[in-house]
């Protein structure tokens, strides 16, 4: 069974731009969560989607948003990029909402210049 | 609030040495506890988990026991290999509507031949 895939793997943007990241969960998994990883703050939860609805949200500004499609694929969007948004963005999928075992993708490395 | 504290790294060991990485948590109720591992340039992989007090999670020679009385979930391995070099993250989750993982800062392990 294929794992969680994320595209693109690397991205370079400039301040003020917006970016969209994509995540395809493991087949059959209906929940997708997003995390931001930075050297300073570590791993922080962004949001979780299940059945196309946001079920849980971390403490991030409204510039960070996401959505989930009927096939469980998910996208996250960051608008008006800031230098501090440079990070590894990780997507994780699980079978059910708040499923206790989350499987992570390789991440998208975003660099904001 | 809920939090996870891990021992500071980096930890450097010789091959075949005994490994302990300390993890303590602050939480109300009974969260599930996890250890994830991140190899260079990759996403996170679930190493082991425990869902209730006194449970022992184990995988690939690694073990951790959920100790509610000391709020700890220390990771141990009897004989490390060079291939175990990675960053290890301790995490907790409540599942359901609070299914997001709360991570420690991570501990980098380097194993020398």
PDB file of C-alpha atoms in Angstrom:
ATOM      1  CA  UNK A   1       0.000   0.000   0.000  1.00  0.00           C
ATOM      2  CA  UNK A   2       1.440   3.360  -0.984  1.00  0.00           C
ATOM      3  CA  UNK A   3       2.306   5.743   1.826  1.00  0.00           C
ATOM      4  CA  UNK A   4       1.392   9.373   2.314  1.00  0.00           C
ATOM      5  CA  UNK A   5       2.605  11.496  -0.574  1.00  0.00           C
ATOM      6  CA  UNK A   6       3.235  15.212  -0.542  1.00  0.00           C
ATOM      7  CA  UNK A   7       3.878  17.570  -3.418  1.00  0.00           C
ATOM      8  CA  UNK A   8       5.967  19.454  -4.093  1.00  0.00           C
ATOM      9  CA  UNK A   9       8.890  18.297  -1.992  1.00  0.00           C
ATOM     10  CA  UNK A  10      10.688  21.638  -2.168  1.00  0.00           C
ATOM     11  CA  UNK A  11       9.402  25.135  -2.751  1.00  0.00           C
ATOM     12  CA  UNK A  12      10.970  28.578  -2.785  1.00  0.00           C
ATOM     13  CA  UNK A  13       8.761  31.641  -2.513  1.00  0.00           C
ATOM     14  CA  UNK A  14       9.209  35.316  -1.704  1.00  0.00           C
ATOM     15  CA  UNK A  15       7.555  37.340   1.037  1.00  0.00           C
ATOM     16  CA  UNK A  16       4.001  38.343   0.282  1.00  0.00           C
ATOM     17  CA  UNK A  17       3.324  35.476  -2.089  1.00  0.00           C
ATOM     18  CA  UNK A  18       0.950  32.636  -1.387  1.00  0.00           C
ATOM     19  CA  UNK A  19       1.574  28.907  -1.611  1.00  0.00           C
ATOM     20  CA  UNK A  20      -0.483  25.723  -1.863  1.00  0.00           C
ATOM     21  CA  UNK A  21       0.799  22.357  -0.667  1.00  0.00           C
ATOM     22  CA  UNK A  22      -0.805  19.037  -1.483  1.00  0.00           C
ATOM     23  CA  UNK A  23      -1.153  15.793   0.447  1.00  0.00           C
ATOM     24  CA  UNK A  24      -2.514  12.417  -0.650  1.00  0.00           C
ATOM     25  CA  UNK A  25      -3.271  10.122   2.284  1.00  0.00           C
ATOM     26  CA  UNK A  26      -2.865   6.371   2.456  1.00  0.00           C
ATOM     27  CA  UNK A  27      -5.654   4.666   0.549  1.00  0.00           C
ATOM     28  CA  UNK A  28      -8.665   4.234   2.831  1.00  0.00           C
ATOM     29  CA  UNK A  29      -7.539   6.835   5.328  1.00  0.00           C
ATOM     30  CA  UNK A  30     -10.093   9.574   5.805  1.00  0.00           C
ATOM     31  CA  UNK A  31      -8.342  11.909   8.207  1.00  0.00           C
ATOM     32  CA  UNK A  32      -5.516  14.257   7.234  1.00  0.00           C
ATOM     33  CA  UNK A  33      -3.544  16.412   9.643  1.00  0.00           C
ATOM     34  CA  UNK A  34      -0.938  19.064   8.938  1.00  0.00           C
ATOM     35  CA  UNK A  35       2.073  19.990  11.063  1.00  0.00           C
ATOM     36  CA  UNK A  36       4.746  22.650  10.790  1.00  0.00           C
ATOM     37  CA  UNK A  37       8.316  21.772  11.786  1.00  0.00           C
ATOM     38  CA  UNK A  38      10.881  24.487  12.495  1.00  0.00           C
ATOM     39  CA  UNK A  39      14.182  24.397  14.397  1.00  0.00           C
ATOM     40  CA  UNK A  40      12.931  26.945  16.908  1.00  0.00           C
ATOM     41  CA  UNK A  41       9.363  25.819  17.583  1.00  0.00           C
ATOM     42  CA  UNK A  42       9.671  22.133  16.793  1.00  0.00           C
ATOM     43  CA  UNK A  43       6.602  20.276  15.548  1.00  0.00           C
ATOM     44  CA  UNK A  44       3.355  22.177  15.822  1.00  0.00           C
ATOM     45  CA  UNK A  45      -0.143  21.092  14.827  1.00  0.00           C
ATOM     46  CA  UNK A  46      -1.881  23.187  12.188  1.00  0.00           C
ATOM     47  CA  UNK A  47      -5.233  21.486  11.540  1.00  0.00           C
ATOM     48  CA  UNK A  48      -7.043  18.211  10.925  1.00  0.00           C
ATOM     49  CA  UNK A  49      -9.593  17.414   8.245  1.00  0.00           C
ATOM     50  CA  UNK A  50     -12.035  14.543   8.206  1.00  0.00           C
ATOM     51  CA  UNK A  51     -14.844  14.025   5.710  1.00  0.00           C
ATOM     52  CA  UNK A  52     -14.029  17.358   4.064  1.00  0.00           C
ATOM     53  CA  UNK A  53     -14.544  19.253   7.344  1.00  0.00           C
ATOM     54  CA  UNK A  54     -11.976  20.871   9.586  1.00  0.00           C
ATOM     55  CA  UNK A  55     -12.292  19.042  12.908  1.00  0.00           C
ATOM     56  CA  UNK A  56      -9.455  20.486  14.932  1.00  0.00           C
ATOM     57  CA  UNK A  57      -7.228  23.523  14.648  1.00  0.00           C
ATOM     58  CA  UNK A  58      -3.947  24.599  16.167  1.00  0.00           C
ATOM     59  CA  UNK A  59      -2.859  28.065  17.169  1.00  0.00           C
ATOM     60  CA  UNK A  60      -1.876  29.575  13.823  1.00  0.00           C
ATOM     61  CA  UNK A  61      -3.018  32.806  12.171  1.00  0.00           C
ATOM     62  CA  UNK A  62      -5.778  32.861   9.594  1.00  0.00           C
ATOM     63  CA  UNK A  63      -3.199  33.079   6.789  1.00  0.00           C
ATOM     64  CA  UNK A  64      -2.933  29.313   7.170  1.00  0.00           C
ATOM     65  CA  UNK A  65      -5.897  27.467   5.745  1.00  0.00           C
ATOM     66  CA  UNK A  66      -6.706  24.094   4.328  1.00  0.00           C
ATOM     67  CA  UNK A  67      -9.295  21.948   2.718  1.00  0.00           C
ATOM     68  CA  UNK A  68     -10.056  18.338   2.019  1.00  0.00           C
ATOM     69  CA  UNK A  69     -11.604  16.846  -1.058  1.00  0.00           C
ATOM     70  CA  UNK A  70     -14.074  13.988  -1.401  1.00  0.00           C
ATOM     71  CA  UNK A  71     -11.238  11.581  -2.199  1.00  0.00           C
ATOM     72  CA  UNK A  72      -9.581  12.577   1.129  1.00  0.00           C
ATOM     73  CA  UNK A  73      -6.731  14.425  -0.567  1.00  0.00           C
ATOM     74  CA  UNK A  74      -5.930  17.636   1.233  1.00  0.00           C
ATOM     75  CA  UNK A  75      -4.348  20.961   0.449  1.00  0.00           C
ATOM     76  CA  UNK A  76      -3.043  23.648   2.722  1.00  0.00           C
ATOM     77  CA  UNK A  77      -2.620  27.250   1.715  1.00  0.00           C
ATOM     78  CA  UNK A  78      -0.503  29.967   3.223  1.00  0.00           C
ATOM     79  CA  UNK A  79      -1.232  33.497   2.079  1.00  0.00           C
ATOM     80  CA  UNK A  80       0.946  36.588   2.407  1.00  0.00           C
ATOM     81  CA  UNK A  81       4.057  34.588   3.193  1.00  0.00           C
ATOM     82  CA  UNK A  82       6.447  35.771   5.883  1.00  0.00           C
ATOM     83  CA  UNK A  83      10.077  34.803   6.420  1.00  0.00           C
ATOM     84  CA  UNK A  84       9.034  32.917   9.552  1.00  0.00           C
ATOM     85  CA  UNK A  85       6.861  30.586   7.486  1.00  0.00           C
ATOM     86  CA  UNK A  86       9.987  28.838   6.231  1.00  0.00           C
ATOM     87  CA  UNK A  87       9.603  25.321   7.539  1.00  0.00           C
ATOM     88  CA  UNK A  88       9.058  21.677   6.770  1.00  0.00           C
ATOM     89  CA  UNK A  89       5.324  21.077   6.404  1.00  0.00           C
ATOM     90  CA  UNK A  90       4.303  17.539   7.240  1.00  0.00           C
ATOM     91  CA  UNK A  91       1.065  15.835   6.401  1.00  0.00           C
ATOM     92  CA  UNK A  92      -0.189  12.802   8.306  1.00  0.00           C
ATOM     93  CA  UNK A  93      -3.096  10.497   7.626  1.00  0.00           C
ATOM     94  CA  UNK A  94      -5.080   8.141   9.824  1.00  0.00           C
ATOM     95  CA  UNK A  95      -8.035   5.848   9.351  1.00  0.00           C
ATOM     96  CA  UNK A  96     -10.545   7.855  11.351  1.00  0.00           C
ATOM     97  CA  UNK A  97     -10.982  11.237  12.964  1.00  0.00           C
ATOM     98  CA  UNK A  98      -8.387  11.681  15.664  1.00  0.00           C
ATOM     99  CA  UNK A  99      -7.145   8.209  14.872  1.00  0.00           C
ATOM    100  CA  UNK A 100      -4.452   7.341  17.321  1.00  0.00           C
ATOM    101  CA  UNK A 101      -1.919   6.208  14.750  1.00  0.00           C
ATOM    102  CA  UNK A 102      -0.885   8.861  12.278  1.00  0.00           C
ATOM    103  CA  UNK A 103       1.293   8.065   9.291  1.00  0.00           C
ATOM    104  CA  UNK A 104       3.468  10.863   8.011  1.00  0.00           C
ATOM    105  CA  UNK A 105       4.542  11.885   4.550  1.00  0.00           C
ATOM    106  CA  UNK A 106       8.070  13.055   3.663  1.00  0.00           C
ATOM    107  CA  UNK A 107       7.102  16.708   3.954  1.00  0.00           C
ATOM    108  CA  UNK A 108       7.337  19.820   1.810  1.00  0.00           C
ATOM    109  CA  UNK A 109      10.322  22.056   2.513  1.00  0.00           C
ATOM    110  CA  UNK A 110       9.166  25.680   2.078  1.00  0.00           C
ATOM    111  CA  UNK A 111      11.741  28.449   1.945  1.00  0.00           C
ATOM    112  CA  UNK A 112      10.548  32.052   2.017  1.00  0.00           C
ATOM    113  CA  UNK A 113      13.042  34.651   0.769  1.00  0.00           C
TER     114      UNK A 113
ATOM    115  CA  UNK B   1      -1.743  22.766  29.246  1.00  0.00           C
ATOM    116  CA  UNK B   2      -0.617  19.463  27.818  1.00  0.00           C
ATOM    117  CA  UNK B   3       3.071  19.178  27.034  1.00  0.00           C
ATOM    118  CA  UNK B   4       5.917  16.752  26.461  1.00  0.00           C
ATOM    119  CA  UNK B   5       9.475  17.209  27.706  1.00  0.00           C
ATOM    120  CA  UNK B   6      12.391  15.249  26.303  1.00  0.00           C
ATOM    121  CA  UNK B   7      15.994  15.104  27.354  1.00  0.00           C
ATOM    122  CA  UNK B   8      18.182  17.541  25.466  1.00  0.00           C
ATOM    123  CA  UNK B   9      20.472  16.160  22.840  1.00  0.00           C
ATOM    124  CA  UNK B  10      22.513  15.431  21.007  1.00  0.00           C
ATOM    125  CA  UNK B  11      23.220  11.994  22.386  1.00  0.00           C
ATOM    126  CA  UNK B  12      26.331  10.286  21.040  1.00  0.00           C
ATOM    127  CA  UNK B  13      26.871   6.579  21.653  1.00  0.00           C
ATOM    128  CA  UNK B  14      29.151   3.851  20.419  1.00  0.00           C
ATOM    129  CA  UNK B  15      27.677   0.924  18.535  1.00  0.00           C
ATOM    130  CA  UNK B  16      26.196  -1.742  20.850  1.00  0.00           C
ATOM    131  CA  UNK B  17      25.795   0.714  23.728  1.00  0.00           C
ATOM    132  CA  UNK B  18      22.587   0.912  25.785  1.00  0.00           C
ATOM    133  CA  UNK B  19      20.231   3.753  24.921  1.00  0.00           C
ATOM    134  CA  UNK B  20      17.816   5.644  27.126  1.00  0.00           C
ATOM    135  CA  UNK B  21      15.996   8.785  25.998  1.00  0.00           C
ATOM    136  CA  UNK B  22      13.902  10.306  28.762  1.00  0.00           C
ATOM    137  CA  UNK B  23      10.397  11.597  28.112  1.00  0.00           C
ATOM    138  CA  UNK B  24       7.944  13.029  30.620  1.00  0.00           C
ATOM    139  CA  UNK B  25       4.548  14.519  29.960  1.00  0.00           C
ATOM    140  CA  UNK B  26       2.029  16.861  31.521  1.00  0.00           C
ATOM    141  CA  UNK B  27      -1.569  16.021  30.718  1.00  0.00           C
ATOM    142  CA  UNK B  28      -4.974  15.544  32.247  1.00  0.00           C
ATOM    143  CA  UNK B  29      -6.708  12.251  31.813  1.00  0.00           C
ATOM    144  CA  UNK B  30      -5.223   9.348  29.909  1.00  0.00           C
ATOM    145  CA  UNK B  31      -3.550  10.235  26.634  1.00  0.00           C
ATOM    146  CA  UNK B  32      -1.935   7.757  24.299  1.00  0.00           C
ATOM    147  CA  UNK B  33       1.856   8.040  24.107  1.00  0.00           C
ATOM    148  CA  UNK B  34       4.093   7.643  21.085  1.00  0.00           C
ATOM    149  CA  UNK B  35       7.672   7.596  19.933  1.00  0.00           C
ATOM    150  CA  UNK B  36       8.352   8.753  16.382  1.00  0.00           C
ATOM    151  CA  UNK B  37      11.693   8.688  14.569  1.00  0.00           C
ATOM    152  CA  UNK B  38      12.878  11.022  11.827  1.00  0.00           C
ATOM    153  CA  UNK B  39      15.798  10.047   9.606  1.00  0.00           C
ATOM    154  CA  UNK B  40      17.681  12.792   7.766  1.00  0.00           C
ATOM    155  CA  UNK B  41      15.638  14.311   4.969  1.00  0.00           C
ATOM    156  CA  UNK B  42      12.556  12.251   5.738  1.00  0.00           C
ATOM    157  CA  UNK B  43       9.212  12.558   7.470  1.00  0.00           C
ATOM    158  CA  UNK B  44       8.316  10.951  10.781  1.00  0.00           C
ATOM    159  CA  UNK B  45       7.879   7.226  11.239  1.00  0.00           C
ATOM    160  CA  UNK B  46       5.925   5.722  14.103  1.00  0.00           C
ATOM    161  CA  UNK B  47       8.343   3.689  16.212  1.00  0.00           C
ATOM    162  CA  UNK B  48       6.048   2.476  18.989  1.00  0.00           C
ATOM    163  CA  UNK B  49       3.033   3.467  21.041  1.00  0.00           C
ATOM    164  CA  UNK B  50       1.171   2.718  24.267  1.00  0.00           C
ATOM    165  CA  UNK B  51      -2.445   3.555  24.903  1.00  0.00           C
ATOM    166  CA  UNK B  52      -2.885   2.979  28.646  1.00  0.00           C
ATOM    167  CA  UNK B  53      -0.953   2.905  31.878  1.00  0.00           C
ATOM    168  CA  UNK B  54       1.585   0.067  32.257  1.00  0.00           C
ATOM    169  CA  UNK B  55       1.397  -0.795  28.560  1.00  0.00           C
ATOM    170  CA  UNK B  56       4.757  -1.500  26.952  1.00  0.00           C
ATOM    171  CA  UNK B  57       5.272  -0.541  23.341  1.00  0.00           C
ATOM    172  CA  UNK B  58       8.043  -2.261  21.423  1.00  0.00           C
ATOM    173  CA  UNK B  59       9.435  -2.340  17.905  1.00  0.00           C
ATOM    174  CA  UNK B  60      12.816  -3.047  16.258  1.00  0.00           C
ATOM    175  CA  UNK B  61      14.454  -3.621  19.662  1.00  0.00           C
ATOM    176  CA  UNK B  62      13.150  -0.350  21.110  1.00  0.00           C
ATOM    177  CA  UNK B  63      10.862  -0.375  24.142  1.00  0.00           C
ATOM    178  CA  UNK B  64       8.968   2.160  26.232  1.00  0.00           C
ATOM    179  CA  UNK B  65       6.574   1.681  29.143  1.00  0.00           C
ATOM    180  CA  UNK B  66       3.686   4.029  29.928  1.00  0.00           C
ATOM    181  CA  UNK B  67       4.239   5.015  33.589  1.00  0.00           C
ATOM    182  CA  UNK B  68       1.332   7.066  34.859  1.00  0.00           C
ATOM    183  CA  UNK B  69       2.706   7.395  38.386  1.00  0.00           C
ATOM    184  CA  UNK B  70       5.827   9.147  37.081  1.00  0.00           C
ATOM    185  CA  UNK B  71       4.163  10.568  33.915  1.00  0.00           C
ATOM    186  CA  UNK B  72       6.991   9.113  31.860  1.00  0.00           C
ATOM    187  CA  UNK B  73       7.516   7.150  28.646  1.00  0.00           C
ATOM    188  CA  UNK B  74      11.270   6.618  28.396  1.00  0.00           C
ATOM    189  CA  UNK B  75      12.661   5.032  25.226  1.00  0.00           C
ATOM    190  CA  UNK B  76      15.233   2.238  25.628  1.00  0.00           C
ATOM    191  CA  UNK B  77      17.247  -0.052  23.405  1.00  0.00           C
ATOM    192  CA  UNK B  78      19.730  -2.596  24.610  1.00  0.00           C
ATOM    193  CA  UNK B  79      22.240  -2.375  21.766  1.00  0.00           C
ATOM    194  CA  UNK B  80      22.183   0.510  19.291  1.00  0.00           C
ATOM    195  CA  UNK B  81      23.417   0.347  15.711  1.00  0.00           C
ATOM    196  CA  UNK B  82      24.797   3.027  13.427  1.00  0.00           C
ATOM    197  CA  UNK B  83      21.535   2.807  11.475  1.00  0.00           C
ATOM    198  CA  UNK B  84      19.644   4.022  14.575  1.00  0.00           C
ATOM    199  CA  UNK B  85      21.155   7.481  14.136  1.00  0.00           C
ATOM    200  CA  UNK B  86      18.159   9.807  13.805  1.00  0.00           C
ATOM    201  CA  UNK B  87      16.023  12.294  15.714  1.00  0.00           C
ATOM    202  CA  UNK B  88      13.535  10.767  18.153  1.00  0.00           C
ATOM    203  CA  UNK B  89      10.299  12.486  19.146  1.00  0.00           C
ATOM    204  CA  UNK B  90       8.063  11.662  22.080  1.00  0.00           C
ATOM    205  CA  UNK B  91       4.405  12.659  21.629  1.00  0.00           C
ATOM    206  CA  UNK B  92       0.964  12.384  23.187  1.00  0.00           C
ATOM    207  CA  UNK B  93      -2.571  12.437  21.824  1.00  0.00           C
ATOM    208  CA  UNK B  94      -6.071  12.088  23.200  1.00  0.00           C
ATOM    209  CA  UNK B  95      -7.676  10.892  19.998  1.00  0.00           C
ATOM    210  CA  UNK B  96     -11.157  11.861  18.853  1.00  0.00           C
ATOM    211  CA  UNK B  97     -11.699  15.604  18.561  1.00  0.00           C
ATOM    212  CA  UNK B  98      -8.329  16.155  20.277  1.00  0.00           C
ATOM    213  CA  UNK B  99      -6.450  13.746  18.086  1.00  0.00           C
ATOM    214  CA  UNK B 100      -3.598  16.068  17.253  1.00  0.00           C
ATOM    215  CA  UNK B 101      -0.157  14.959  18.356  1.00  0.00           C
ATOM    216  CA  UNK B 102       1.696  17.120  20.884  1.00  0.00           C
ATOM    217  CA  UNK B 103       5.413  16.609  20.416  1.00  0.00           C
ATOM    218  CA  UNK B 104       8.513  17.051  22.485  1.00  0.00           C
ATOM    219  CA  UNK B 105      11.434  18.994  21.005  1.00  0.00           C
ATOM    220  CA  UNK B 106      13.177  15.867  19.770  1.00  0.00           C
ATOM    221  CA  UNK B 107      16.450  14.202  20.716  1.00  0.00           C
ATOM    222  CA  UNK B 108      19.154  13.684  18.126  1.00  0.00           C
ATOM    223  CA  UNK B 109      20.988  10.391  18.431  1.00  0.00           C
ATOM    224  CA  UNK B 110      24.330   9.741  16.758  1.00  0.00           C
ATOM    225  CA  UNK B 111      25.789   6.240  16.909  1.00  0.00           C
ATOM    226  CA  UNK B 112      29.494   5.853  16.078  1.00  0.00           C
ATOM    227  CA  UNK B 113      30.972   2.585  14.765  1.00  0.00           C
TER     228      UNK B 113
END
